Tab-separated table of C-alpha atoms and ligand atoms in Angstrom:
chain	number	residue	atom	x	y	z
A	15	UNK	CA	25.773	14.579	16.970
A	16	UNK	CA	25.494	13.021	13.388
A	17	UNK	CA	22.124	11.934	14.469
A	18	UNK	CA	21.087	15.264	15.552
A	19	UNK	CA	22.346	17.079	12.239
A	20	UNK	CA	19.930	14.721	10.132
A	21	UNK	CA	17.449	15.721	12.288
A	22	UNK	CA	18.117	18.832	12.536
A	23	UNK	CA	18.366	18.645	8.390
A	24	UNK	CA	14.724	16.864	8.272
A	25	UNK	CA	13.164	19.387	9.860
A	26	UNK	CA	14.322	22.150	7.556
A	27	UNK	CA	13.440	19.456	4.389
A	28	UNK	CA	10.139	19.295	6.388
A	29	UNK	CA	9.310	23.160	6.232
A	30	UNK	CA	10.279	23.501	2.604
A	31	UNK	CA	8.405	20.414	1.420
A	32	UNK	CA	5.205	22.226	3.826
A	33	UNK	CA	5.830	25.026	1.230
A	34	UNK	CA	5.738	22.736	-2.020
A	35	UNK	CA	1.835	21.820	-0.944
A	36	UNK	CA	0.234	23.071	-4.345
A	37	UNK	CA	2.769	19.903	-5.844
A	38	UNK	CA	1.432	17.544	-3.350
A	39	UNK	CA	-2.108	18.629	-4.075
A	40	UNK	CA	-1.541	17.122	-7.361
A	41	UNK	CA	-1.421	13.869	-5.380
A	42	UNK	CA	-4.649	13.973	-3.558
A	43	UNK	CA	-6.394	14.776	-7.083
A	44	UNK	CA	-4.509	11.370	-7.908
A	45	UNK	CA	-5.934	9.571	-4.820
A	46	UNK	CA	-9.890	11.550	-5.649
A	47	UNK	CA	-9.393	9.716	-9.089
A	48	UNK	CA	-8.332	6.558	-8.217
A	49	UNK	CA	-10.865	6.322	-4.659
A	50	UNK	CA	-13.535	6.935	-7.545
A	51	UNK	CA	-12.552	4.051	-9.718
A	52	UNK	CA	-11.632	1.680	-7.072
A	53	UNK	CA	-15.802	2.501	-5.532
A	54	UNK	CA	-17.549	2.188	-8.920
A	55	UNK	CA	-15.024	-1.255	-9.528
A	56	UNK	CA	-16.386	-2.672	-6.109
A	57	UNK	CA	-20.218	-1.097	-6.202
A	58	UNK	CA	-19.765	-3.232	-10.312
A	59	UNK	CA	-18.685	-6.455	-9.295
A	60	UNK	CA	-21.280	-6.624	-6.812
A	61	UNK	CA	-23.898	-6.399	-8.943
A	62	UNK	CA	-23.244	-8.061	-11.158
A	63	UNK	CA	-21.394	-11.394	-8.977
A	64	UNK	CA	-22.855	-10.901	-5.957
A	65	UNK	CA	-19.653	-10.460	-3.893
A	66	UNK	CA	-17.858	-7.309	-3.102
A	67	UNK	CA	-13.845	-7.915	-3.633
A	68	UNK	CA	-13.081	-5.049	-1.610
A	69	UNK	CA	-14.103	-5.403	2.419
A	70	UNK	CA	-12.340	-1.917	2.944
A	71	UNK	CA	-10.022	0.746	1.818
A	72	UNK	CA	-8.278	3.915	3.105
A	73	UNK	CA	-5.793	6.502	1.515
A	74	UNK	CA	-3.260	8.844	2.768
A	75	UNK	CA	-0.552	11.554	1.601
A	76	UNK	CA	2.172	10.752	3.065
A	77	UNK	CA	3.611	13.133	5.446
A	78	UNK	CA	6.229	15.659	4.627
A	79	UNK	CA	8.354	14.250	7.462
A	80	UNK	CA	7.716	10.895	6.087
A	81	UNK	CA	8.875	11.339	2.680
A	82	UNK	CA	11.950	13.056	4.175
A	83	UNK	CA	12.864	10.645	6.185
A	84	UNK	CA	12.618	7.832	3.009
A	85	UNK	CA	14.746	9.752	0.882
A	86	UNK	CA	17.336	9.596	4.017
A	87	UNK	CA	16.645	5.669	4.485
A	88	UNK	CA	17.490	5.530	0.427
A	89	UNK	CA	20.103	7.448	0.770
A	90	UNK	CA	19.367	10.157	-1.615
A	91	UNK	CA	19.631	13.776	-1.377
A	92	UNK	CA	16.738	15.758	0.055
A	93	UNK	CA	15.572	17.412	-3.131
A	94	UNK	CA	11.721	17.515	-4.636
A	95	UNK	CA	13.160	16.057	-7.896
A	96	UNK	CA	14.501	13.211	-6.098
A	97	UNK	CA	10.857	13.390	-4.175
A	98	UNK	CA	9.514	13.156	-7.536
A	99	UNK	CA	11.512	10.615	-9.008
A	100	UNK	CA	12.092	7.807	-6.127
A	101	UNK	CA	9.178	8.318	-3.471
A	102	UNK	CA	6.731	6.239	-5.414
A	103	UNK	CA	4.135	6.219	-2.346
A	104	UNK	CA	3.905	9.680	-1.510
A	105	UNK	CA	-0.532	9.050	-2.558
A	106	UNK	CA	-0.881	5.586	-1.328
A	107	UNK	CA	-3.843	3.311	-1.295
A	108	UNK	CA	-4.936	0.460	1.080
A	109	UNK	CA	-7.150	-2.018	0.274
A	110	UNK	CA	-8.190	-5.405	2.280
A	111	UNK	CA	-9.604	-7.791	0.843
A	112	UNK	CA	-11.920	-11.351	2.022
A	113	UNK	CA	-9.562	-13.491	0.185
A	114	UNK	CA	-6.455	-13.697	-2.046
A	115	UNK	CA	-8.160	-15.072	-5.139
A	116	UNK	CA	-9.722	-11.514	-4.498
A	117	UNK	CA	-6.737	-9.627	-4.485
A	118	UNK	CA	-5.474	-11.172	-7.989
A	119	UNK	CA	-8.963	-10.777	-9.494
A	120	UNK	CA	-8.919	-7.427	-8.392
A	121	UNK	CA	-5.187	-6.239	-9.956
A	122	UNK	CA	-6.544	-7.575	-13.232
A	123	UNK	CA	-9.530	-5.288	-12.750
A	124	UNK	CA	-7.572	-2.309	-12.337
A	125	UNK	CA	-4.609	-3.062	-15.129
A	126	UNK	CA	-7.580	-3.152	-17.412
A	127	UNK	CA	-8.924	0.578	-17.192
A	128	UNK	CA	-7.696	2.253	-20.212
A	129	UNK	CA	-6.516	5.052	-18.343
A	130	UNK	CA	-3.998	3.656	-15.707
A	131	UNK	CA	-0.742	2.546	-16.324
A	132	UNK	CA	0.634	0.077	-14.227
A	133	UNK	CA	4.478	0.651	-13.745
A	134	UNK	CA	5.549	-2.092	-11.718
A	135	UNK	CA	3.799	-4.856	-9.371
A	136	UNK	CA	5.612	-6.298	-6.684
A	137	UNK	CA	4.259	-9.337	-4.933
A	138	UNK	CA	5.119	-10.028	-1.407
A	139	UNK	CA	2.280	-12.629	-1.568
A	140	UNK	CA	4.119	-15.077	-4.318
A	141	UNK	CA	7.647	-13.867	-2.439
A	142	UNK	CA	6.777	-12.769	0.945
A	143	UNK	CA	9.349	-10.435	2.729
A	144	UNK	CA	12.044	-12.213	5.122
A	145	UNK	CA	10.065	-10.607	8.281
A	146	UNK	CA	6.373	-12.788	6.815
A	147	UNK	CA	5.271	-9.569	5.590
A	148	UNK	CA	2.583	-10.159	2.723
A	149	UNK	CA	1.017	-7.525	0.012
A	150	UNK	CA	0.540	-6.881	-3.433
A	151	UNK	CA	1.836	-3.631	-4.476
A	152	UNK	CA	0.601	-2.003	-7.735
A	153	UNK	CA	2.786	0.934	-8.789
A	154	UNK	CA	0.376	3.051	-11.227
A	155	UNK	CA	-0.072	6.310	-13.242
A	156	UNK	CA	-3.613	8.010	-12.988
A	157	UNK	CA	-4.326	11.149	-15.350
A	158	UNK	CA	-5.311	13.886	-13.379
A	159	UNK	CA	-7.064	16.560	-15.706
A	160	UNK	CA	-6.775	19.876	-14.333
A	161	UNK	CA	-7.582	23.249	-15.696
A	162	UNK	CA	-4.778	24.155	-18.352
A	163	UNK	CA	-2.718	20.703	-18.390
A	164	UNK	CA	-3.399	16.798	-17.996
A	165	UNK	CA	-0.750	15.409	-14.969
A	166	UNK	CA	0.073	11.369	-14.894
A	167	UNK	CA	0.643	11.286	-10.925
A	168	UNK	CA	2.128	7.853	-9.524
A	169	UNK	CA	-0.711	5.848	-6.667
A	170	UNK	CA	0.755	3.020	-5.200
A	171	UNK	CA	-1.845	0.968	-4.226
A	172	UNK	CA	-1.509	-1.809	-1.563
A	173	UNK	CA	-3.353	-4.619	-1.787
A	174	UNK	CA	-3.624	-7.773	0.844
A	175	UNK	CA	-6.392	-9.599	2.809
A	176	UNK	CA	-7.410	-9.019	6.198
A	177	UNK	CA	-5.258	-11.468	7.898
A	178	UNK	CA	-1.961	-9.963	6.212
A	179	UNK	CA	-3.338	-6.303	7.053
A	180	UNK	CA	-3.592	-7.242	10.792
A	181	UNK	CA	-0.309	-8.624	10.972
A	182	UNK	CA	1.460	-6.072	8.882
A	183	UNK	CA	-0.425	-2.959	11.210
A	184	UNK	CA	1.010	-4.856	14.276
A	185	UNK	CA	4.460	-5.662	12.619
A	186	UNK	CA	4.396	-1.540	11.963
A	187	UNK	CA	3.633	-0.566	15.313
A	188	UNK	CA	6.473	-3.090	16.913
A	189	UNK	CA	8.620	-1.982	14.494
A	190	UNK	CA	8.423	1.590	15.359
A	191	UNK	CA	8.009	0.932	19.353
A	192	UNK	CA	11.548	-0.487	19.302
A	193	UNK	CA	13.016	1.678	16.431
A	194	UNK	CA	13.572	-0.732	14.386
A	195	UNK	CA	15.783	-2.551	16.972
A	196	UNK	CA	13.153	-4.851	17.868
A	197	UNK	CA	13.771	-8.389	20.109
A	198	UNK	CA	14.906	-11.269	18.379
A	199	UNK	CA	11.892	-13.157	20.189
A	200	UNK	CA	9.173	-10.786	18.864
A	201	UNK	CA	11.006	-11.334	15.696
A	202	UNK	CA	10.166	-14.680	15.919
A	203	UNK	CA	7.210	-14.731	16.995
A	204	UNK	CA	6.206	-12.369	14.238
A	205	UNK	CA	6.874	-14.747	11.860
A	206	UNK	CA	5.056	-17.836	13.576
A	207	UNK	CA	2.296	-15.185	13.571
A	208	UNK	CA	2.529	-14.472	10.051
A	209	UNK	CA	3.187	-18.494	8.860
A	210	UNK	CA	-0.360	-18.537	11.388
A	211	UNK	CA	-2.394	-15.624	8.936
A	212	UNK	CA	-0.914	-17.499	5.979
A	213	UNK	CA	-2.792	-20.690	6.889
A	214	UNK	CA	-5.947	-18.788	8.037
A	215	UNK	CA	-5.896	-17.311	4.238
A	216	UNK	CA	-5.879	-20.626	2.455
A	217	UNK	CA	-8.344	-22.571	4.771
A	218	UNK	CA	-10.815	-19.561	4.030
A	219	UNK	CA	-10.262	-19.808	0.494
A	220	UNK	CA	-10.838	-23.531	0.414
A	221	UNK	CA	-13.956	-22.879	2.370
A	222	UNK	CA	-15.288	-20.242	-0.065
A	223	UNK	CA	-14.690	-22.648	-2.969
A	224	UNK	CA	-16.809	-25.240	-0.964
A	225	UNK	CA	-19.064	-22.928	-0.691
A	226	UNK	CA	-19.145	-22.259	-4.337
A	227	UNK	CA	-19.807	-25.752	-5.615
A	228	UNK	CA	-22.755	-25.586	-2.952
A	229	UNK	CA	-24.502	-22.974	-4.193
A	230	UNK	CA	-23.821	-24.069	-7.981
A	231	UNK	CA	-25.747	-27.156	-6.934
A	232	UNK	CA	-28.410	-25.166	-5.988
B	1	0O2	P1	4.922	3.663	5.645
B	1	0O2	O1	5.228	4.318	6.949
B	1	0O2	O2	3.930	2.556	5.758
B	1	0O2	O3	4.550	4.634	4.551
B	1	0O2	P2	10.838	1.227	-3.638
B	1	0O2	O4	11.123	2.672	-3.861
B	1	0O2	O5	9.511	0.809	-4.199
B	1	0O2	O6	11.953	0.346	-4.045
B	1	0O2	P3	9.652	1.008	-1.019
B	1	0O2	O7	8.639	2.096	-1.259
B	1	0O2	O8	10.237	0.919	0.371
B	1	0O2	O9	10.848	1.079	-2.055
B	1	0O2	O10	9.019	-0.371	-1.412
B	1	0O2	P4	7.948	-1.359	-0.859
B	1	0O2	O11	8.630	-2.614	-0.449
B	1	0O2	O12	6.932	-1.474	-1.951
B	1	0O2	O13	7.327	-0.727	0.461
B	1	0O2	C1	6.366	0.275	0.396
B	1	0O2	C2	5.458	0.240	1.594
B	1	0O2	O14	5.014	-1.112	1.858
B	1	0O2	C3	6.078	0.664	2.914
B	1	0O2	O15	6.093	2.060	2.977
B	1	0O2	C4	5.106	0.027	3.908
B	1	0O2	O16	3.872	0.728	3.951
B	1	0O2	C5	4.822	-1.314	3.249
B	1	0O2	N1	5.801	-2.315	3.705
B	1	0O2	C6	6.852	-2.809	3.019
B	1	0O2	N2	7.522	-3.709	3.752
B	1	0O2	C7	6.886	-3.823	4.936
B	1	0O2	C8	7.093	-4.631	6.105
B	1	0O2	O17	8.025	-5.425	6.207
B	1	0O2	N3	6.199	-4.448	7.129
B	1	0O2	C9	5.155	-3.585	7.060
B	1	0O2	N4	4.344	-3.499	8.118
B	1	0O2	N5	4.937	-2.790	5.968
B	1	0O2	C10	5.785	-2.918	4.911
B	1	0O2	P5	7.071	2.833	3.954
B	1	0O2	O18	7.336	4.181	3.397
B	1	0O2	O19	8.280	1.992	4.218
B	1	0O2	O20	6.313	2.963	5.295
C-alpha cells in the first residue's frame, strides 16, 4: 500500500514537473553549450596531437519520472527547489574515452575554459565504487546566455573509458532487471568482471606508451 502511495505520488510529481518544461529547457541550452565545447575540444586536440581523446559521447535530460524518483531515493521532498538544488544530473553528459590517461587529460581540458566552473569532481577511478563501478564525474556550471538574462545551469559530465562504460551499461541493466535485488552470484561476478576491464585498461595504456616511444624513434 505504502508502495503504491509513492507511486501513486510520482506520478502526480511526474505531471507537474511535465508542466515545468520551459525550466528544463534551460538544461538542454546547458547540454547545446557544453556538446559545442566538448566537439571543438576533441576536433582541437586532433589537430594539433594527432589523437582524438574522445571515441564517443551522448547526452540526455533526464526524465521527469527519473528525477522524481531520485529525490525519493534521497529522501527529499518532491519540490522543483529541491529539483533545483540536489538533482545535480538532471543535463548529463557521457563521454568514453580510448584510455584513462585520456580521461585525466581531458578534465584538465575542460577545468581550463574560462567559462565553466567546476563544482565538484568525484573519482570512482582513484576510489572505485564497492560494486567495481568506475567514472570520473565532473560537476560543472555552463553560462547559458539567453535573451534578457545570463543562467549558470549545472552539466554533470561522466567521463570513463570504454571498458568501464561496457561494464557500467551492463551493471545498469542487471541492476534494474532484478530491482535492485540482484543475486549475490551476479554480484560477484560483476566484480570479477569489473577487476577483468580494470586490467584490460592498464595493459592498453602500457601498450599505447610502447607505442609512443616507437614512433618518437621514428
Ligand atoms: P541514471 O539512471 O544513470 O541517471 P549526488 O547528489 O551527486 O551525491 P548521485 O547523483 O547519485 O548523488 O551521485 P553519483 O555517484 O555521481 O551518481 C550519478 C550517476 O552516476 C548515476 O545516476 C549513474 O548514472 C552513475 N552511477 C553511479 N553509481 C553507479 C553504479 O554503481 N553503477 C552504474 N551503472 N552507474 C552508476 P543515477 O541518477 O543514479 O542513474
Amino acid at each position: 500500500m505504502e508502495i503504491e502511495n509513492m507511486n501513486e505520488e510520482i506520478i502526480q510529481y511526474e505531471t507537474m514537473l511535465n508542466e515545468w518544461k520551459n525550466n528544463l529547457l534551460m538544461y538542454k541550452f546547458a547540454l547545446d553549450e557544453i556538446n559545442t565545447k566538448l566537439k571543438i575540444i576533441s576536433e582541437d586536440y586532433q589537430f594539433i596531437h594527432n589523437h582524438n581523446p574522445i571515441e564517443h559521447m551522448k547526452s540526455r535530460i533526464k526524465t521527469p519520472k527519473s528525477i522524481a524518483k531520485k529525490l525519493r531515493r534521497k529522501g527529499l521532498d518532491l519540490t522543483i527547489e529541491n529539483v533545483i538544488e540536489h538533482i545535480h544530473d538532471i543535463a548529463g553528459v557521457r563521454i568514453t574515452c580510448s584510455f584513462i590517461s585520456d580521461i585525466y587529460r581531458l578534465v584538465d581540458v575542460i577545468s581550463n575554459q574560462d567559462d565553466i566552473t567546476v563544482l565538484k569532481i568525484k573519482d570512482y577511478i582513484k576510489n572505485p565504487k564497492p560494486n567495481g563501478y568506475k567514472s570520473l564525474h565532473l560537476l560543472v556550471t555552463v553560462p547559458v546566455f539567453l535573451t534578457t538574462k545570463t543562467v549558470n545551469v549545472k552539466v554533470e559530465i561522466q567521463i570513463r573509458t570504454i571498458a568501464m562504460d561496457f561494464w557500467a551499461s551492463l551493471e545498469h541493466k542487471i541492476y534494474y532487471k532484478f530491482e535492485k535485488d540482484v543475486p549475490k552470484h551476479l554480484l560477484d561476478q560483476l566484480k570479477e568482471a569489473a577487476d577483468v576491464a580494470n586490467r584490460l585498461d592498464i595493459k592498453m595504456e602500457r601498450l599505447k606508451d610502447e607505442m609512443e616511444i616507437y614512433k618518437a624513434l621514428e
